[in-house]
C-alpha positions as CSV (number, residue, x, y, z in Angstrom):
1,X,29.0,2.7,17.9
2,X,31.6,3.8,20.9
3,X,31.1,6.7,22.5
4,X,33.6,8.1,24.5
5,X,33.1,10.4,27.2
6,X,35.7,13.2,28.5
7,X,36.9,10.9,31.0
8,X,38.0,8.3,29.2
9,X,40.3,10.8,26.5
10,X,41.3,12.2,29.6
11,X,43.0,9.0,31.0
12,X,44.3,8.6,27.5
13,X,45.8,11.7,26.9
14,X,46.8,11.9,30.4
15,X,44.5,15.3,31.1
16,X,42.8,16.4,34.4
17,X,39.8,14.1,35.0
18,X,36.8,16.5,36.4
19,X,34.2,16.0,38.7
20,X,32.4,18.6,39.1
21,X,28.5,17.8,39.3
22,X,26.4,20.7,39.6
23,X,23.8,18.9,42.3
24,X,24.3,19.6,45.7
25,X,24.1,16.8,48.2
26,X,22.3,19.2,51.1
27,X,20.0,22.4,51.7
28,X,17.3,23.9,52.7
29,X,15.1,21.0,50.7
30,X,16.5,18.4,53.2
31,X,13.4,18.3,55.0
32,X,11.2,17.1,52.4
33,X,10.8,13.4,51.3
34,X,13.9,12.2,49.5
35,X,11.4,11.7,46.5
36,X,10.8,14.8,46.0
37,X,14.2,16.1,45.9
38,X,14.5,15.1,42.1
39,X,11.7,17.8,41.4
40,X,13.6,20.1,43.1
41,X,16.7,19.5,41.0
42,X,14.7,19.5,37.7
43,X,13.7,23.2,38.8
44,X,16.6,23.9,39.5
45,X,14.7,25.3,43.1
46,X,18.0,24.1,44.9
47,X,20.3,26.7,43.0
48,X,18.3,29.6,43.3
49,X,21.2,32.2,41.5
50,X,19.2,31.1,37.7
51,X,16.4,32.9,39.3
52,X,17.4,35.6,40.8
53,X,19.8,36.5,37.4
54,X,15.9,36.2,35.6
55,X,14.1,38.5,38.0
56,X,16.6,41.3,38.7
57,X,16.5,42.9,34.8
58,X,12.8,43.2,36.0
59,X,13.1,44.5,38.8
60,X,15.6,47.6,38.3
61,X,13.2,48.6,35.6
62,X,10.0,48.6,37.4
63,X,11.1,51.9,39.5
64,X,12.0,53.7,36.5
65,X,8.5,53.9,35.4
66,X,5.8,56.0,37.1
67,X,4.3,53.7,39.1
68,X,3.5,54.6,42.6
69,X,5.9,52.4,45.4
70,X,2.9,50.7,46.7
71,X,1.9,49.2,42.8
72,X,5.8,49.0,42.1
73,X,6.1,46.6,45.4
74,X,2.9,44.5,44.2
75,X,4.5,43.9,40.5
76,X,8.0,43.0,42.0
77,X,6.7,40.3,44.3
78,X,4.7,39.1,40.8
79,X,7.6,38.8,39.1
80,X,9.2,37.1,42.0
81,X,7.1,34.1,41.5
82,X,7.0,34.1,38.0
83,X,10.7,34.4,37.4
84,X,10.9,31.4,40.1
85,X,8.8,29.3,37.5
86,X,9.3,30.3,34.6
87,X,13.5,29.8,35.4
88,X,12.4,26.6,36.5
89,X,10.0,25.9,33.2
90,X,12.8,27.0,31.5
91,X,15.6,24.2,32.6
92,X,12.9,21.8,32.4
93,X,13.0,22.6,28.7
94,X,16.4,22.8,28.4
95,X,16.8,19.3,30.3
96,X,14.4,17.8,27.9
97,X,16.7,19.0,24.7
98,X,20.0,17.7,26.0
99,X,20.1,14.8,28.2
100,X,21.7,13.1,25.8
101,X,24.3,15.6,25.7
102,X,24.2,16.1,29.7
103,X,25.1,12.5,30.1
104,X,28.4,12.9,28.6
105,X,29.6,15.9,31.0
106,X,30.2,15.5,34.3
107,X,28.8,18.5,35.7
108,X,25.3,17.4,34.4
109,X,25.7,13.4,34.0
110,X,23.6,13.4,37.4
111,X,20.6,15.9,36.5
112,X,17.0,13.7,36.8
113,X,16.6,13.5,33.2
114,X,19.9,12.8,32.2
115,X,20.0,10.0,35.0
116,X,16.9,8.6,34.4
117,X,15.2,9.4,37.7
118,X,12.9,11.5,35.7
119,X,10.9,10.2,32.3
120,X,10.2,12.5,29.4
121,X,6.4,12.5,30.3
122,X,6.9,13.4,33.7
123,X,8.9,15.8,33.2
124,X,6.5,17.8,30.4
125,X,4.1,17.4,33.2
126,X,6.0,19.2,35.2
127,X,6.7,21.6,32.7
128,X,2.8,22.1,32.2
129,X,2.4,23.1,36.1
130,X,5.2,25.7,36.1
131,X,3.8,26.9,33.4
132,X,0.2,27.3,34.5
133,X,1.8,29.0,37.4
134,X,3.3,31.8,35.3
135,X,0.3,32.4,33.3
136,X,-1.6,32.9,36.8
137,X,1.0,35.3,37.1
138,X,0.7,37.1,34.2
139,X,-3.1,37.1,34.7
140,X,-2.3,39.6,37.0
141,X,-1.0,42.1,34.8
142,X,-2.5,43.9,32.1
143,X,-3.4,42.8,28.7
144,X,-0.9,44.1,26.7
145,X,1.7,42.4,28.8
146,X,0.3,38.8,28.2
147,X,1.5,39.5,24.4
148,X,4.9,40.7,24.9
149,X,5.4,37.9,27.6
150,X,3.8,35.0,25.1
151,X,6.7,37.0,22.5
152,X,9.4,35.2,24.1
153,X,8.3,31.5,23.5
154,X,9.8,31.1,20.9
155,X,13.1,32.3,22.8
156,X,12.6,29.8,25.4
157,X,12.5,27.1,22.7
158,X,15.0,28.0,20.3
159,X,17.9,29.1,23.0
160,X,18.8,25.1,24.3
161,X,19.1,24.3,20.1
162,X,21.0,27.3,19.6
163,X,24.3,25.5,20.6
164,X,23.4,23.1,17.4
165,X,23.7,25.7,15.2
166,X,26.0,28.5,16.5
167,X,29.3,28.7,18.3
168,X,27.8,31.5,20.3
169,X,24.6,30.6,21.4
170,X,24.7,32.9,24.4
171,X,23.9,35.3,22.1
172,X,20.4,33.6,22.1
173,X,20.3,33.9,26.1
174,X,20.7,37.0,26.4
175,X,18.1,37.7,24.2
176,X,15.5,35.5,26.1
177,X,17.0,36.1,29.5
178,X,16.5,39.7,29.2
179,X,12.8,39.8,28.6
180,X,12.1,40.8,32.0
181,X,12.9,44.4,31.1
182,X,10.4,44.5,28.3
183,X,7.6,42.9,30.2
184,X,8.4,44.8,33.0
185,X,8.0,48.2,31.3
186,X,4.8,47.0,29.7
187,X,3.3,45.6,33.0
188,X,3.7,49.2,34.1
189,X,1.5,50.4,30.8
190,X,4.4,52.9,30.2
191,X,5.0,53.9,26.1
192,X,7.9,52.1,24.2
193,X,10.8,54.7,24.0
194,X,14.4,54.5,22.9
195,X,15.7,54.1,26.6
196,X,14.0,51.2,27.2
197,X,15.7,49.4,23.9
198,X,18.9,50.4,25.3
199,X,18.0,48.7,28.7
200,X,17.1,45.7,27.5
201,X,20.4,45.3,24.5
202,X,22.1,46.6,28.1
203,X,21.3,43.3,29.5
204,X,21.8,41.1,27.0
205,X,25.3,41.8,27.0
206,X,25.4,41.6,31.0
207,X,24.2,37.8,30.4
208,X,26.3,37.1,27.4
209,X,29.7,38.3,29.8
210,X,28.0,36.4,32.7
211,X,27.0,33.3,30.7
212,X,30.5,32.7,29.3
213,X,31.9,32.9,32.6
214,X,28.9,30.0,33.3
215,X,30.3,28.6,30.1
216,X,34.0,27.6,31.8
217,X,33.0,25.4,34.3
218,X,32.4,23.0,31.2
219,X,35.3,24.5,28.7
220,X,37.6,21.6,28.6
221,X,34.7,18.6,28.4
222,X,32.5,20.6,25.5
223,X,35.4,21.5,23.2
224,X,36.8,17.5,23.4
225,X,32.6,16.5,23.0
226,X,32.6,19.2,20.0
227,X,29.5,21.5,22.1
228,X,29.9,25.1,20.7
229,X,29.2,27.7,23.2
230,X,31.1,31.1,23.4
231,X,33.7,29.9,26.0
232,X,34.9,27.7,24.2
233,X,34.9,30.0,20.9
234,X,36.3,32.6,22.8
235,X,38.9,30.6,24.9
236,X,41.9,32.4,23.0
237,X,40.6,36.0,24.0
238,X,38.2,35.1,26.8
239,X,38.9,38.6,29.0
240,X,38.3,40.5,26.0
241,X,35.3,38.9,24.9
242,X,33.5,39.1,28.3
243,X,35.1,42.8,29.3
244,X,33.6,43.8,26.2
245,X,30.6,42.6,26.6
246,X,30.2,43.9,30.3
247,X,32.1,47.6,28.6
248,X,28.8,47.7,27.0
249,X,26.9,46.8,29.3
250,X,28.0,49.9,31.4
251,X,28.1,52.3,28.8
252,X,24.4,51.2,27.6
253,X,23.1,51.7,31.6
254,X,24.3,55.0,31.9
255,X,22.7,55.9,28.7
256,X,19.4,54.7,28.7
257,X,19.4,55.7,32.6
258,X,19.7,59.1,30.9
259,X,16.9,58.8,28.5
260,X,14.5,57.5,31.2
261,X,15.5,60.9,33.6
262,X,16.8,58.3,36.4
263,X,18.1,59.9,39.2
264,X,21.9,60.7,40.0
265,X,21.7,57.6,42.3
266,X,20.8,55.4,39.3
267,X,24.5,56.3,37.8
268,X,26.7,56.1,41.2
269,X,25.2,52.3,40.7
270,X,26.0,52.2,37.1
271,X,29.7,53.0,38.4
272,X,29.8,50.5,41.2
273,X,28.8,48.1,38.7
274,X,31.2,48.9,36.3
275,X,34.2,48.6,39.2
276,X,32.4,45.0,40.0
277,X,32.8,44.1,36.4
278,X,36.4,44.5,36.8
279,X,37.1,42.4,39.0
280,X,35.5,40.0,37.6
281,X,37.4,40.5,34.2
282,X,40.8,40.5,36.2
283,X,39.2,36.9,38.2
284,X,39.1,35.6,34.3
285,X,42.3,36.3,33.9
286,X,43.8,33.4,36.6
287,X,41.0,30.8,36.6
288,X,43.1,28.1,38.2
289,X,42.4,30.2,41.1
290,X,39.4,31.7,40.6
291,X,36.6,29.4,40.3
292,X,34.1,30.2,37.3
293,X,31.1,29.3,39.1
294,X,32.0,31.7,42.0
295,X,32.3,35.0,39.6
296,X,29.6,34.0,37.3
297,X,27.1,33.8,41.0
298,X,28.9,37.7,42.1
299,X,26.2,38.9,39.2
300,X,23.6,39.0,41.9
301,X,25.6,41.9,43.2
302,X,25.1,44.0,40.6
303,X,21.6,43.0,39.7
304,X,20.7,43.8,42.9
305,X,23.3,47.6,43.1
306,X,21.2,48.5,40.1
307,X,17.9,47.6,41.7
308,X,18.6,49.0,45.1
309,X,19.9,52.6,42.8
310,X,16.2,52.5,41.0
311,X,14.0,52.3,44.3
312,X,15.6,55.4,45.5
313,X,13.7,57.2,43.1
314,X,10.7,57.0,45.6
315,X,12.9,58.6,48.2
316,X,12.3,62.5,48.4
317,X,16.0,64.2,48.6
C-alpha cells in the first residue's frame, strides 16, 4: 500500500510545501545531556504555553472562593505542579494514539514517538511517573477532590480519539481542558452552585476558540490526510466560529462572576479580555500575516487578566 504524505500531493498539485516542526532546536533545556532532551519533548516541558493554558482556569477560580490568601497561595503553587504533569501525562497520551498519524504532518513527523527515539514502553513508563506525580499532588487536597479529579480520566482518554469520530473534537478539549475549574472549586470544599457551571461551560468555549486557532497551523496537511478537527470544518466561517465561541466566553464570565459576588475588578478583566478576543478574531481574519501559533499562545494574556482581576479580591478597597 502507498501512502502519500502532504508533501508529495503538494509537489503534484503544485501547493506550498510546509515545514513547520513544532520542536525547537534550543532553550533553557540545553544544559542537560542531549539524551534527555527527548523526555523533555515528550512532555512537552520545552513549550511550556500547554501548561500554563491547563493551570490558569484553576487558578482565576481559586480566589473566588473563601479561602484565606495564605491557603489560596498554597493550592495555586499545587496546581502549578500538577498542571505541569498532568499537561505533560496528557501529550504523552496523546503521542501514544497518533504517531502514526504524526508521522504524516510535518509539524509533528519529529515528536520522539513519532520518530522513533522513544518506544511505546518507554514512553507508558513515563506516563506512569507523571502520573504518580499528580496523584502526590492531589494527595494534598481533600477527599472529595481526588473524585472529581479521577472524573476526568475518561476525558483524558477519549479526547486524542475524538478526531476519529467527530469533525469537532475540540469540543472534547474543552471539556477535559477545563477541569481545572471544577477541581479547583472543590479543592477549596466550597458547595456546587450554578456560577460555578457557568465558569467552567465559560472555559470550554475559551479553549474551543483558542484550540481552533491551534488547529491552523495544521489546516492545509489534515484536510488533504482526511484528520477532522474544527479548523478544518470550520475553514469556510472560521472568524465566526471562533468569535462565537470567545462571544460566549465573555458573556458567560461576566455572568457567573455575578453569581459568585466577584468584585467590580473581576468584570473590568472580563472586558479587557473581551477587547483581547478581538483582536485576535480580526488576526484570523489575515492569516498569511498573522501567524496561528502566535494568537493561539496571546491566551496566556487573558488567563492571566482574569487571574490577576480574582486575587484582588484579598485587597481591602
Amino acid at each position: 500500500m502507498i501512502t502519500l504524505k502532504y508533501d508529495d500531493i503538494a509537489l503534484f498539485m503544485n501547493m506550498p510545501k510546509l515545514n513547520n516542526s513544532d520542536i525547537l532546536e534550543n532553550g533553557w533545556w540545553s544544559i542537560f545531556p542531549k539524551s534527555s532532551l527527548k523526555w523533555i519533548r515528550l512532555g512537552r516541558f520545552d513549550r511550556p504555553i500547554g501548561f500554563w493554558l491547563l493551570l490558569l482556569p484553576g487558578w482565576w477560580v481559586l480566589p473566588l472562593t473563601s479561602l484565606d490568601l495564605i491557603t489560596c497561595i498554597k493550592l495555586m503553587f499545587i496546581f502549578f505542579i500538577g498542571s505541569i504533569v498532568m499537561r505533560a501525562a496528557g501529550c504523552t497520551i496523546n503521542d501514544l494514539w497518533d504517531k502514526d498519524i504524526d508521522k504524516k504532518i510535518s509539524r509533528t513527523k519529529n515528536r520522539p514517538l513519532a520518530n522513533g527515539e522513544i518506544s511505546n514502553l518507554k514512553a507508558l513508563y513515563f506516563l506512569i511517573l507523571m502520573l504518580l506525580i499528580g496523584f502526590f499532588c492531589l494527595y494534598q487536597l481533600n477527599v472529595y477532590t481526588w473524585f472529581v479529579a479521577i472524573a476526568a480520566i475518561p476525558l483524558v482518554i477519549i479526547y486524542p480519539l475524538a478526531k476519529r469520530f467527530t469533525k469537532w473534537p475540540q469540543i472534547f478539549l474543552g471539556l477535559t481542558f477545563s477541569w481545572a475549574v471544577p477541581t479547583a472549586w472543590s479543592s477549596a470544599n466550597e458547595e456546587w452552585n450554578f456560577g460555578i457551571l457557568m465558569m467552567y461551560i465559560a472555559t470550554v468555549f475559551w479553549i474551543i476558540g483558542y484550540d481552533t486557532i491551534y488547529g491552523c497551523q495544521d489546516k492545509n496537511e489534515d484536510e488533504v490526510l482526511g484528520i477532522k478537527n474544527s479548523a478544518v470544518s470550520a475553514q469556510k466561517f472560521l472568524s465566526i466560529f471562533v468569535g462565537s465561541s470567545y462571544f460566549i466566553t465573555f458573556l458567560l464570565l461576566l455572568f457567573s462572576g455575578y453569581l459568585l459576588n466577584a468584585n467590580y475588578i473581576w468584570f473590568i478583566g472580563v472586558f479587557l479580555c473581551g477587547f483581547h478576543y478581538v483582536s485576535q478574531v480580526v488576526k484570523l481574519k489575515n492569516l498569511e500575516n498573522n501567524n496561528p501559533l502566535k494568537i493561539f499562545k496571546s491566551n496566556v494574556t487573558p488567563g492571566l487578566i482574569l487571574t490577576a482581576s480574582a486575587l484582588s479580591s484579598y485587597l481591602t478597597f
